[in-house]
Coordinates of C-alpha atoms in Angstrom, one line a residue:
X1434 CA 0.0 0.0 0.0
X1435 CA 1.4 3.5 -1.3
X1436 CA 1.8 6.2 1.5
X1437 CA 0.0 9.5 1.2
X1438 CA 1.1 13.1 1.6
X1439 CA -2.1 15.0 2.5
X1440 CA -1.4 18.8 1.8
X1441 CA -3.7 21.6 2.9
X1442 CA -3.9 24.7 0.7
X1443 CA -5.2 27.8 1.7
X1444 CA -6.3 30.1 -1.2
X1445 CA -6.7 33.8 -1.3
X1446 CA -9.1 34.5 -3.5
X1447 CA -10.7 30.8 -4.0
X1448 CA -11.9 31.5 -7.6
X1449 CA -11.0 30.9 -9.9
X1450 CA -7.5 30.3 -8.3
X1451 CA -9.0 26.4 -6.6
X1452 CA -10.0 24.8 -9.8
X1453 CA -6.6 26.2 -11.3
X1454 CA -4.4 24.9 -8.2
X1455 CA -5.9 21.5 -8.9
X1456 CA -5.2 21.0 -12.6
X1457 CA -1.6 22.2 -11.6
X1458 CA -1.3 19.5 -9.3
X1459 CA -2.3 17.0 -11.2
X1460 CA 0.1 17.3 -13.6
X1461 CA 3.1 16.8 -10.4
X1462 CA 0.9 13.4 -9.7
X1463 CA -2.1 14.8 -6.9
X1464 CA -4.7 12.1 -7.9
X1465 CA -7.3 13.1 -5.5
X1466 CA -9.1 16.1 -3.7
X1467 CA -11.7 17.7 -1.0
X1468 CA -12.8 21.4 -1.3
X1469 CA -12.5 23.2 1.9
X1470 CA -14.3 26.5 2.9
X1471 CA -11.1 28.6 2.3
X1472 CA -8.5 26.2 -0.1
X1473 CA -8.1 22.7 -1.0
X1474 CA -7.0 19.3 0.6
X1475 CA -4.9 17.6 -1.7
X1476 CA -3.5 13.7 -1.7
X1477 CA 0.0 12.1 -3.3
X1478 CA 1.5 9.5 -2.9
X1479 CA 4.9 10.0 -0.6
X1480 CA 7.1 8.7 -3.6
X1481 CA 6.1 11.2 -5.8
X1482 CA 6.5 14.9 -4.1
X1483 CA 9.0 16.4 -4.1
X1484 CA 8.7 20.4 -2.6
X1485 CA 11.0 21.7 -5.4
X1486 CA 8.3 20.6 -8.4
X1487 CA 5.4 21.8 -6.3
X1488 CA 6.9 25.5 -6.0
X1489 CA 8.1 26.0 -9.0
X1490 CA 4.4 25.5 -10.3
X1491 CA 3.2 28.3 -12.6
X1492 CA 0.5 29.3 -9.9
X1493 CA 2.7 30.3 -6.9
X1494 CA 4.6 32.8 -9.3
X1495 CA 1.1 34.7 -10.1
X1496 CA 1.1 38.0 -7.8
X1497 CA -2.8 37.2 -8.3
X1498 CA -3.4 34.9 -5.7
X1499 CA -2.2 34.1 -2.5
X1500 CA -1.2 30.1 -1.8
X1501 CA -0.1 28.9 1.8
X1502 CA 0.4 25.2 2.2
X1503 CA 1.1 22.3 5.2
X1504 CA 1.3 18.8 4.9
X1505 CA 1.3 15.7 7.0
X1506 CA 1.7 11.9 5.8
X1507 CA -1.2 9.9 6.2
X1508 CA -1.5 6.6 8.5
X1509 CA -1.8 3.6 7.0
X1510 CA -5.9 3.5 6.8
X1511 CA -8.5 1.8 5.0
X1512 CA -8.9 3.8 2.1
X1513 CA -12.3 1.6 0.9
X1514 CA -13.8 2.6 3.7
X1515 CA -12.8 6.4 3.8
X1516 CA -14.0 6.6 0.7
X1517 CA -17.4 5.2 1.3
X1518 CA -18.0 7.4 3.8
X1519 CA -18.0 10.3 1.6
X1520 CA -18.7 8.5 -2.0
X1521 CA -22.5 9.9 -3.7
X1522 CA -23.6 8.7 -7.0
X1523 CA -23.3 11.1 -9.9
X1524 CA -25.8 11.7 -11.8
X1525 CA -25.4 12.5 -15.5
X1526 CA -27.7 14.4 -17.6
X1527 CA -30.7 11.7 -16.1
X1528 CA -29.2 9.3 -18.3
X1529 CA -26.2 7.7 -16.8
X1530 CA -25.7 6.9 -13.3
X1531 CA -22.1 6.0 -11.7
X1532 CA -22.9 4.2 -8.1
X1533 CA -21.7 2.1 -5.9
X1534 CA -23.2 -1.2 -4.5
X1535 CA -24.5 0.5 -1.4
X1536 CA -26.4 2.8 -3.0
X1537 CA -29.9 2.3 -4.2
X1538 CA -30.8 1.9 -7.6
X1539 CA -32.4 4.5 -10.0
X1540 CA -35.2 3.5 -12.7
X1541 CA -34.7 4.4 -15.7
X1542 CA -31.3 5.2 -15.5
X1543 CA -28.5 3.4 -17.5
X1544 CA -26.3 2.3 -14.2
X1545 CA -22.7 2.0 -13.9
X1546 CA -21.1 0.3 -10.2
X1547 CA -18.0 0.9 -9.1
X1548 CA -16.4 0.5 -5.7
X1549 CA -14.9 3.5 -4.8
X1550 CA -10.9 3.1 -3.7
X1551 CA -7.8 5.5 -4.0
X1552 CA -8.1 6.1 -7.7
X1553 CA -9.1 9.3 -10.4
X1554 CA -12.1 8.8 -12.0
X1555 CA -15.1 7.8 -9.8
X1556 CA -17.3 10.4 -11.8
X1557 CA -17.2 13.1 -9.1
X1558 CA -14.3 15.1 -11.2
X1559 CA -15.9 17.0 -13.9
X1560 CA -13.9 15.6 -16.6
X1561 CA -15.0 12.2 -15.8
X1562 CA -18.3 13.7 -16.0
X1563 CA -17.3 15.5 -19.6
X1564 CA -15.9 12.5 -21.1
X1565 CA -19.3 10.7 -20.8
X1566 CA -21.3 13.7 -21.5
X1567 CA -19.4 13.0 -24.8
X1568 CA -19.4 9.4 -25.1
X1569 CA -23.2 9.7 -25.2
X1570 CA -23.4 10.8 -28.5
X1571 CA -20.6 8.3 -30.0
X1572 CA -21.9 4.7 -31.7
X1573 CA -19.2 2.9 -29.7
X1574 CA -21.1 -0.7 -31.2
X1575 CA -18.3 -3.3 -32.1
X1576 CA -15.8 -0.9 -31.9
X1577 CA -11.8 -1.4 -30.5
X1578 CA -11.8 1.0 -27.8
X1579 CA -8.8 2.0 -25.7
X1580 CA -8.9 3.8 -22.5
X1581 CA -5.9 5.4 -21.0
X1582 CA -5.2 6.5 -17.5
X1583 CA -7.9 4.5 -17.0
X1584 CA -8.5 5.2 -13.0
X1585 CA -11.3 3.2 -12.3
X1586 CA -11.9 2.1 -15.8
X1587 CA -15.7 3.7 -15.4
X1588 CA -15.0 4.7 -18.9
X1589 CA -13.8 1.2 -20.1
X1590 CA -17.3 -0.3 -18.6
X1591 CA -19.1 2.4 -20.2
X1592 CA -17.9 2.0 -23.7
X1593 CA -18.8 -1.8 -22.9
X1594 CA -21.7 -1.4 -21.7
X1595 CA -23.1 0.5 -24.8
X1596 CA -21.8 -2.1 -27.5
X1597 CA -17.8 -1.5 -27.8
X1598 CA -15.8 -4.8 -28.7
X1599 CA -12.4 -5.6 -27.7
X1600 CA -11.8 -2.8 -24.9
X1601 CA -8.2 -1.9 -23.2
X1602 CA -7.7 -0.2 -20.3
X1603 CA -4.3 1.2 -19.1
X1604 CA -3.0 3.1 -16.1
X1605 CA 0.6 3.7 -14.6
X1606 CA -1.0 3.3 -11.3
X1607 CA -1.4 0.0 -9.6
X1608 CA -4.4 0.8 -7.7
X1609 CA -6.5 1.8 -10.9
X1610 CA -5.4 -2.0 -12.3
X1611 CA -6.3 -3.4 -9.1
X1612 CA -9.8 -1.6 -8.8
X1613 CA -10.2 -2.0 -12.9
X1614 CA -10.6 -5.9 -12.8
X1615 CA -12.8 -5.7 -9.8
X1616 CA -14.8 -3.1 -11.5
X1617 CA -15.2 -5.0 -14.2
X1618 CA -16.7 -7.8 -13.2
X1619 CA -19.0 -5.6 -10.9
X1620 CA -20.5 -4.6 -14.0
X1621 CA -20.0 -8.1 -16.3
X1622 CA -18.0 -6.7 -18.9
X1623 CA -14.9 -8.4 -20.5
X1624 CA -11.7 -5.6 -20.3
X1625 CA -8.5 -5.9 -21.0
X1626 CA -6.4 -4.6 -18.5
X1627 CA -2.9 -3.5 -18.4
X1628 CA -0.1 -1.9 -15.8
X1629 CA 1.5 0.7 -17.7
X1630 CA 1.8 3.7 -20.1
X1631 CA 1.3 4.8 -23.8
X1632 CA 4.7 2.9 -24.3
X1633 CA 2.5 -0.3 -23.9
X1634 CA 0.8 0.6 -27.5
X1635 CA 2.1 -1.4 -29.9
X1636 CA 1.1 -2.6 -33.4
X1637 CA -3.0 -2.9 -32.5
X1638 CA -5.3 0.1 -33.7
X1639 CA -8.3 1.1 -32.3
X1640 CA -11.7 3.3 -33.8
X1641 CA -11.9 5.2 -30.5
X1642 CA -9.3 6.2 -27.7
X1643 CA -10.4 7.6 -24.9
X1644 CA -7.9 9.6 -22.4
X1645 CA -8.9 11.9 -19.7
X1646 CA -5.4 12.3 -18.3
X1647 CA -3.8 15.8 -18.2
X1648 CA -2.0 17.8 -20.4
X1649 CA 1.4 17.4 -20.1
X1650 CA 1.2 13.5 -20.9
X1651 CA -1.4 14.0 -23.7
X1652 CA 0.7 16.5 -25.4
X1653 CA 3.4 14.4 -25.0
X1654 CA 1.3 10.8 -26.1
X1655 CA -1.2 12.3 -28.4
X1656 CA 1.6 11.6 -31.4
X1657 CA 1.0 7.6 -30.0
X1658 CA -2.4 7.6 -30.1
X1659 CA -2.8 9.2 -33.4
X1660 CA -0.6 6.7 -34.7
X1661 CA -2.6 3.4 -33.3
X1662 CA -6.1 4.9 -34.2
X1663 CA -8.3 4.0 -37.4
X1664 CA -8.8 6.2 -40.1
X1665 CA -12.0 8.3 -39.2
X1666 CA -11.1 7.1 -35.7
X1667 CA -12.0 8.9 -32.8
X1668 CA -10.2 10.4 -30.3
X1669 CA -11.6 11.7 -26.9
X1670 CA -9.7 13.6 -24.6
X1671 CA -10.0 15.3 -21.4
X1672 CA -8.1 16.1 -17.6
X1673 CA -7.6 19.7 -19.4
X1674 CA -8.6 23.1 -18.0
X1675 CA -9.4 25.9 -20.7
X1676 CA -6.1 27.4 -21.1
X1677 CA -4.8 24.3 -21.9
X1678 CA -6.9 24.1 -25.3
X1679 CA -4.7 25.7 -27.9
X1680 CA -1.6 24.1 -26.9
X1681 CA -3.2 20.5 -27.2
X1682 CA -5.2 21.7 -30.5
X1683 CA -1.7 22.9 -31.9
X1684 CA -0.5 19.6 -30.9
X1685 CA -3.7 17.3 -32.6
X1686 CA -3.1 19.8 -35.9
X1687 CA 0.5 19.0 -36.3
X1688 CA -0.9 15.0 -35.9
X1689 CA -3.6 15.7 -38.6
X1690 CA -6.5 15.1 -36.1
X1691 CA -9.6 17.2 -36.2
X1692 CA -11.3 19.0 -34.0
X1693 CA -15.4 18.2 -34.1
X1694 CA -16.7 18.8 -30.4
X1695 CA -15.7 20.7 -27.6
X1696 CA -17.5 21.1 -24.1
X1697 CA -16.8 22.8 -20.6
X1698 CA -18.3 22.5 -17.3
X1699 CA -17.0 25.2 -14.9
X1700 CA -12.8 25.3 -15.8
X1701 CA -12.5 22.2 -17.1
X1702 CA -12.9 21.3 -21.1
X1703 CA -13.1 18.4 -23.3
X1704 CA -12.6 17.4 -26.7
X1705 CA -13.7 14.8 -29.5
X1706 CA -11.3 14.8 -32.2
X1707 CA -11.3 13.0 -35.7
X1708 CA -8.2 11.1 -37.6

């Protein structure tokens, strides 16, 4: 079990300076996060900090805000049940509901389970929510789907769950494996799942790749996924705030990789892109 750095952030002004702090982080590896009245609590894993990276971020040079910071390493706890104590099912649009086994169940309501543990993407984050806002509106029947950074692989399940074939799911993060394969049989879909990074990719394409990661990986992998995805593939991506659009469109038009839908809710944006 990984040990935890739990950092508390005060923020002078919050807004729009919280949602900013946090999209920062997670590109220094912060994979989870509670909103206080006056800042942020944010989680890492002990490996991964280091104090130098965390300073030098773009935000604590901005004579805009104000950002004071403490941290403490977390005990060794039970994580499932932490995060059951404050897990709520998302609800999305009324269509799609992401729960977990001890909530009740909704009517009418295409249903996605997942046991909550220490990964991204239990559906609270609004890019989780983006990507399927998104997904809706993609015919996902019989086709090779990939999902990187995977988290909890809610995604993966989704695309499954709504017709797609052969489905990977990757993620650097042993946890997000761990809780992937339990996920999926939670919700009696077949994945393919795999420890690792964009390196993994090999010779196998795919008609759509899903990645809700953050920006300084997809600029870095979007030249990988181009190169594995079909021709009139698609390519959905989020874990981006809106500033972080044109550099990631200047990166997709240098891969010849079109731009056809882009959504926000509050900072955060995604985008469905065509080979």
């Amino acid at each position: 079990m990984q040990n935890y750095l739990e950092f508390d952030f005060k923020i002078s002004p919050l807004q729009p300076w919280s949602d900013i702090l946090m999209a920062e982080l997670i590109e220094i590896g912060f994979d989870s996060f509670t909103e206080e009245i006056n800042g942020i609590l944010g989680y890492i894993q002990k490996d991964l900090f280091t104090e130098d990276e965390l300073k030098s971020l773009p935000l604590f040079q901005n004579e805009e805000v104000k950002i004071e910071y403490t941290f403490t390493e977390m005990p060794n706890i039970n994580w499932n049940e932490e995060w059951e104590k404050n897990f709520e099912p998302i609800n999305i649009d009324d269509k799609v509901l992401i729960r977990a086994e001890f909530h009740e169940s909704v009517p009418g309501m295409h249903e996605i389970i997942i046991q909550p543990k220490m990964s991204f993407g239990t559906g609270h984050h609004p890019t989780t929510h983006l990507m399927i806002q998104q997904m809706m509106d993609i015919d996902f029947k019989d086709k090779k789907v990939l999902d990187m950074g995977c988290g909890t692989s809610v995604l993966a399940i989704y695309a499954k769950q709504i017709g797609a074939g052969e489905t990977k799911a990757i993620d650097i993060d042993e946890w997000s494996v761990e809780n992937s394969k339990e996920n999926a049989v939670r919700n009696n879909v077949e994945l393919d799942i795999e420890l690792g990074t964009a390196d993994n990719l090999g010779k196998e394409n795919y008609d759509v790749i899903l990645a809700n990661i953050n920006r300084n990986i997809l600029i870095s992998d979007i030249p990988t996924y181009v190169s594995v995805l079909n021709n009139g593939g698609k390519l959905l991506l989020s874990g981006l705030c809106f500033f972080d659009v044109d550099d990631i469109l200047e990166v997709c038009r240098e891969n010849n990789i079109e731009l056809k839908k882009q959504i926000q809710r509050e900072e955060w944006v995604s985008l469905l892109l065509e080979k």
